[in-house]
Amino acid sequence: PEKEHRPDAPVLRKPDWIRVKAPGSPVYRETTGIVREHGLVTVCEEAGCPNIGECWSKKHATFMIMGDTCTRACAFCNVRTGLPGPLDADEPAKVADATAKLGLEHVVITSVDRDDLADGGAAHFAETIRAIRGASKATIEILTPDFLRKDGAIEVVVAAKPDVFNHNLETVPSKYLKVRPGARYFASLRLLQQVKELHPTMFTKSGIMVGLGEERNEVLQLMDDLRSAE
């Protein structure tokens, strides 16, 4: 009754970009086949990315090494949490072969957190980088965990000389307890600073999410903190 004398609200047409096409192109199927053939894990699948059809149809993929189970439980992440299995010693070679078969010019390698390993998986990262170097001319970007309380881990990864060293801060300090409870803001910031100290010309990058309740001034302070870590 309360709506009787109100005009109906117009139904606006949704923009084309909001609709994601279901994957199914020949190139997508080829990429899927290569990933399956090598038994690899990708962020594209584990994180439930809606853009997988577009990316895989262009032979773009982000490989996630060291398994599909993370030792942490960040609130924003879709990857399963639990006790991971042992490392696959052949995984670096498999990633390198898949990179070559896909003809990638740039490859991104990330991982789950492996707090169960003495070095947090640093040596596995280094082995993967070296394997790709031997099989492909692709530039290599790594997106690493924070290696919290793993002495010497950063040095091992930097020594393998990736082209880009990425580590995400994810959010502002005030949101860490809720969003990223297993991590420490200043430890992540210090990691990026250490990379520059070890290899001043190495390209470093980071990323954050917005819309989690952070204030504008907090984002600006985070950006200042990142600049100071360069």
Short mmCIF file of C-alpha atoms in Angstrom, two decimals:
data_model
loop_
_atom_site.label_atom_id
_atom_site.label_comp_id
_atom_site.label_asym_id
_atom_site.label_seq_id
_atom_site.Cartn_x
_atom_site.Cartn_y
_atom_site.Cartn_z
CA PRO A 1 0.00 0.00 0.00
CA GLU A 2 2.80 2.43 0.83
CA LYS A 3 4.10 2.04 -2.75
CA GLU A 4 0.74 2.54 -4.43
CA HIS A 5 1.22 6.19 -5.35
CA ARG A 6 4.96 6.02 -5.99
CA PRO A 7 6.34 5.69 -9.50
CA ASP A 8 8.28 2.53 -10.18
CA ALA A 9 12.03 3.03 -9.96
CA PRO A 10 13.59 2.68 -13.40
CA VAL A 11 15.60 -0.48 -13.95
CA LEU A 12 18.96 0.64 -15.28
CA ARG A 13 20.82 -1.51 -17.78
CA LYS A 14 24.01 -2.93 -16.35
CA PRO A 15 27.22 -1.91 -18.13
CA ASP A 16 28.79 -4.45 -20.46
CA TRP A 17 31.98 -4.65 -18.39
CA ILE A 18 30.12 -6.07 -15.39
CA ARG A 19 29.27 -9.26 -17.26
CA VAL A 20 32.01 -11.87 -17.40
CA LYS A 21 31.82 -14.38 -20.21
CA ALA A 22 32.09 -18.05 -19.33
CA PRO A 23 35.49 -19.44 -20.39
CA GLY A 24 35.63 -21.78 -23.33
CA SER A 25 37.89 -20.48 -26.10
CA PRO A 26 40.40 -22.84 -27.76
CA VAL A 27 43.31 -20.96 -26.19
CA TYR A 28 41.65 -21.20 -22.77
CA ARG A 29 41.35 -24.96 -23.20
CA GLU A 30 44.98 -25.15 -24.31
CA THR A 31 46.11 -23.23 -21.23
CA THR A 32 43.97 -25.44 -19.03
CA GLY A 33 45.53 -28.53 -20.60
CA ILE A 34 49.08 -27.31 -19.97
CA VAL A 35 48.28 -26.45 -16.33
CA ARG A 36 46.65 -29.85 -15.79
CA GLU A 37 49.40 -31.73 -17.61
CA HIS A 38 52.00 -30.35 -15.22
CA GLY A 39 49.83 -30.68 -12.11
CA LEU A 40 50.22 -27.00 -11.29
CA VAL A 41 48.22 -24.77 -8.97
CA THR A 42 47.18 -21.27 -10.09
CA VAL A 43 45.90 -18.28 -8.18
CA CYS A 44 43.37 -17.88 -10.97
CA GLU A 45 41.56 -21.01 -9.81
CA GLU A 46 42.33 -21.11 -6.09
CA ALA A 47 41.27 -17.51 -5.52
CA GLY A 48 38.14 -17.92 -7.63
CA CYS A 49 39.11 -15.10 -9.98
CA PRO A 50 36.22 -14.09 -12.29
CA ASN A 51 38.66 -13.01 -15.02
CA ILE A 52 40.14 -16.45 -15.58
CA GLY A 53 38.42 -16.83 -18.96
CA GLU A 54 39.89 -13.60 -20.30
CA CYS A 55 43.38 -14.16 -18.91
CA TRP A 56 43.73 -17.81 -19.86
CA SER A 57 42.43 -17.05 -23.35
CA LYS A 58 45.47 -14.77 -23.67
CA LYS A 59 47.80 -17.37 -22.10
CA HIS A 60 48.18 -15.28 -18.96
CA ALA A 61 48.37 -17.18 -15.69
CA THR A 62 49.77 -16.71 -12.20
CA PHE A 63 51.33 -19.87 -10.81
CA MET A 64 50.99 -20.59 -7.11
CA ILE A 65 53.81 -22.78 -5.87
CA MET A 66 54.20 -24.94 -2.75
CA GLY A 67 50.70 -26.41 -2.84
CA ASP A 68 47.12 -25.26 -2.47
CA THR A 69 46.93 -25.13 1.33
CA CYS A 70 48.04 -22.11 3.35
CA THR A 71 49.18 -22.09 6.96
CA ARG A 72 47.41 -18.79 7.62
CA ALA A 73 43.79 -17.68 7.46
CA CYS A 74 43.68 -14.12 6.12
CA ALA A 75 40.10 -12.83 6.08
CA PHE A 76 40.21 -11.69 2.44
CA CYS A 77 41.58 -14.88 0.89
CA ASN A 78 39.75 -17.80 -0.74
CA VAL A 79 42.68 -20.25 -0.53
CA ARG A 80 42.15 -23.16 1.86
CA THR A 81 43.84 -23.15 5.27
CA GLY A 82 45.38 -26.13 7.01
CA LEU A 83 48.52 -28.24 7.26
CA PRO A 84 50.16 -28.38 3.80
CA GLY A 85 51.72 -31.49 2.32
CA PRO A 86 55.42 -31.85 1.49
CA LEU A 87 56.97 -29.78 -1.28
CA ASP A 88 57.07 -31.20 -4.79
CA ALA A 89 60.77 -31.26 -5.68
CA ASP A 90 59.86 -31.34 -9.39
CA GLU A 91 57.59 -28.30 -9.22
CA PRO A 92 60.22 -25.72 -10.28
CA ALA A 93 60.91 -27.71 -13.47
CA LYS A 94 57.17 -28.12 -14.12
CA VAL A 95 56.55 -24.37 -13.77
CA ALA A 96 59.49 -23.63 -16.08
CA ASP A 97 58.24 -26.07 -18.72
CA ALA A 98 54.69 -24.69 -18.55
CA THR A 99 56.05 -21.14 -18.88
CA ALA A 100 57.93 -22.13 -22.02
CA LYS A 101 54.99 -24.05 -23.52
CA LEU A 102 52.62 -21.14 -22.92
CA GLY A 103 55.11 -18.80 -24.58
CA LEU A 104 54.88 -16.33 -21.71
CA GLU A 105 56.84 -13.10 -21.99
CA HIS A 106 56.21 -12.32 -18.32
CA VAL A 107 55.42 -14.86 -15.62
CA VAL A 108 54.14 -14.21 -12.10
CA ILE A 109 55.00 -16.71 -9.36
CA THR A 110 53.27 -16.50 -5.99
CA SER A 111 52.72 -18.99 -3.20
CA VAL A 112 50.74 -19.93 -0.16
CA ASP A 113 52.25 -19.09 3.22
CA ARG A 114 54.40 -21.98 4.41
CA ASP A 115 55.12 -21.19 8.05
CA ASP A 116 55.72 -24.92 8.53
CA LEU A 117 58.98 -24.74 6.54
CA ALA A 118 62.23 -23.60 8.17
CA ASP A 119 62.84 -21.02 5.42
CA GLY A 120 59.20 -20.32 4.59
CA GLY A 121 59.79 -21.75 1.13
CA ALA A 122 62.52 -19.29 0.14
CA ALA A 123 64.74 -21.97 -1.44
CA HIS A 124 61.78 -23.28 -3.45
CA PHE A 125 61.16 -19.79 -4.81
CA ALA A 126 64.84 -19.51 -5.77
CA GLU A 127 64.83 -22.91 -7.48
CA THR A 128 61.72 -21.96 -9.46
CA ILE A 129 63.30 -18.70 -10.62
CA ARG A 130 66.45 -20.48 -11.75
CA ALA A 131 64.46 -23.18 -13.55
CA ILE A 132 62.46 -20.60 -15.50
CA ARG A 133 65.66 -18.77 -16.45
CA GLY A 134 66.97 -21.98 -17.96
CA ALA A 135 63.84 -22.73 -19.98
CA SER A 136 62.46 -19.36 -21.07
CA LYS A 137 63.29 -15.72 -21.76
CA ALA A 138 60.25 -14.56 -19.80
CA THR A 139 60.71 -11.82 -17.24
CA ILE A 140 59.97 -13.14 -13.76
CA GLU A 141 57.84 -11.46 -11.12
CA ILE A 142 57.48 -13.04 -7.71
CA LEU A 143 54.78 -12.24 -5.18
CA THR A 144 56.07 -13.58 -1.90
CA PRO A 145 54.75 -14.14 1.61
CA ASP A 146 56.39 -12.17 4.40
CA PHE A 147 58.76 -14.97 5.55
CA LEU A 148 57.96 -13.83 9.09
CA ARG A 149 60.64 -14.93 11.55
CA LYS A 150 62.53 -16.87 8.85
CA ASP A 151 66.07 -15.54 9.10
CA GLY A 152 67.98 -15.46 5.81
CA ALA A 153 64.95 -16.23 3.65
CA ILE A 154 64.84 -12.89 1.86
CA GLU A 155 68.54 -13.11 1.02
CA VAL A 156 68.02 -16.49 -0.66
CA VAL A 157 65.20 -15.21 -2.87
CA VAL A 158 66.94 -11.97 -3.82
CA ALA A 159 70.11 -13.88 -4.75
CA ALA A 160 68.09 -15.72 -7.43
CA LYS A 161 67.52 -12.30 -9.08
CA PRO A 162 63.86 -12.12 -10.04
CA ASP A 163 63.05 -9.17 -12.31
CA VAL A 164 60.31 -7.92 -9.98
CA PHE A 165 60.00 -8.53 -6.24
CA ASN A 166 56.42 -8.00 -5.12
CA HIS A 167 55.11 -8.24 -1.60
CA ASN A 168 51.67 -6.88 -0.74
CA LEU A 169 50.98 -4.87 2.39
CA GLU A 170 47.29 -5.67 1.73
CA THR A 171 45.80 -3.06 4.08
CA VAL A 172 46.56 -0.25 6.52
CA PRO A 173 47.99 -1.03 9.99
CA SER A 174 44.71 -0.48 11.87
CA LYS A 175 43.00 -3.26 9.87
CA TYR A 176 45.69 -5.91 10.23
CA LEU A 177 44.19 -7.67 13.25
CA LYS A 178 40.92 -8.27 11.41
CA VAL A 179 42.11 -8.59 7.80
CA ARG A 180 45.59 -10.10 8.05
CA PRO A 181 45.92 -11.44 11.63
CA GLY A 182 48.91 -13.69 10.99
CA ALA A 183 51.08 -10.89 9.59
CA ARG A 184 52.73 -7.72 10.85
CA TYR A 185 52.56 -4.43 8.93
CA PHE A 186 56.06 -3.23 9.75
CA ALA A 187 57.55 -6.67 9.08
CA SER A 188 56.14 -6.51 5.55
CA LEU A 189 57.40 -2.98 5.14
CA ARG A 190 60.83 -4.01 6.38
CA LEU A 191 60.90 -6.90 3.88
CA LEU A 192 60.58 -4.49 0.96
CA GLN A 193 63.25 -2.28 2.50
CA GLN A 194 65.63 -5.24 2.87
CA VAL A 195 65.20 -6.20 -0.78
CA LYS A 196 66.40 -2.73 -1.78
CA GLU A 197 69.31 -2.91 0.65
CA LEU A 198 70.39 -6.26 -0.80
CA HIS A 199 69.82 -5.30 -4.44
CA PRO A 200 69.30 -1.52 -4.91
CA THR A 201 68.35 -1.80 -8.60
CA MET A 202 65.79 -4.57 -8.19
CA PHE A 203 62.25 -3.44 -9.03
CA THR A 204 60.00 -3.75 -5.98
CA LYS A 205 56.25 -3.30 -5.78
CA SER A 206 53.37 -3.72 -3.39
CA GLY A 207 49.60 -3.55 -3.34
CA ILE A 208 46.68 -2.90 -1.02
CA MET A 209 42.92 -3.40 -0.99
CA VAL A 210 40.57 -0.51 -0.32
CA GLY A 211 37.00 -0.52 0.92
CA LEU A 212 37.75 -2.33 4.18
CA GLY A 213 37.00 0.64 6.41
CA GLU A 214 40.34 2.37 6.12
CA GLU A 215 40.54 6.18 6.30
CA ARG A 216 42.00 8.33 3.53
CA ASN A 217 44.80 9.59 5.75
CA GLU A 218 45.76 5.99 6.58
CA VAL A 219 46.15 5.18 2.89
CA LEU A 220 48.28 8.29 2.37
CA GLN A 221 50.48 7.32 5.33
CA LEU A 222 50.88 3.81 3.88
CA MET A 223 52.04 5.32 0.59
CA ASP A 224 54.56 7.46 2.46
CA ASP A 225 55.78 4.37 4.31
CA LEU A 226 56.30 2.54 1.00
CA ARG A 227 58.29 5.45 -0.44
CA SER A 228 60.53 5.45 2.62
CA ALA A 229 61.19 1.73 2.05
CA GLU A 230 62.53 2.32 -1.49
#
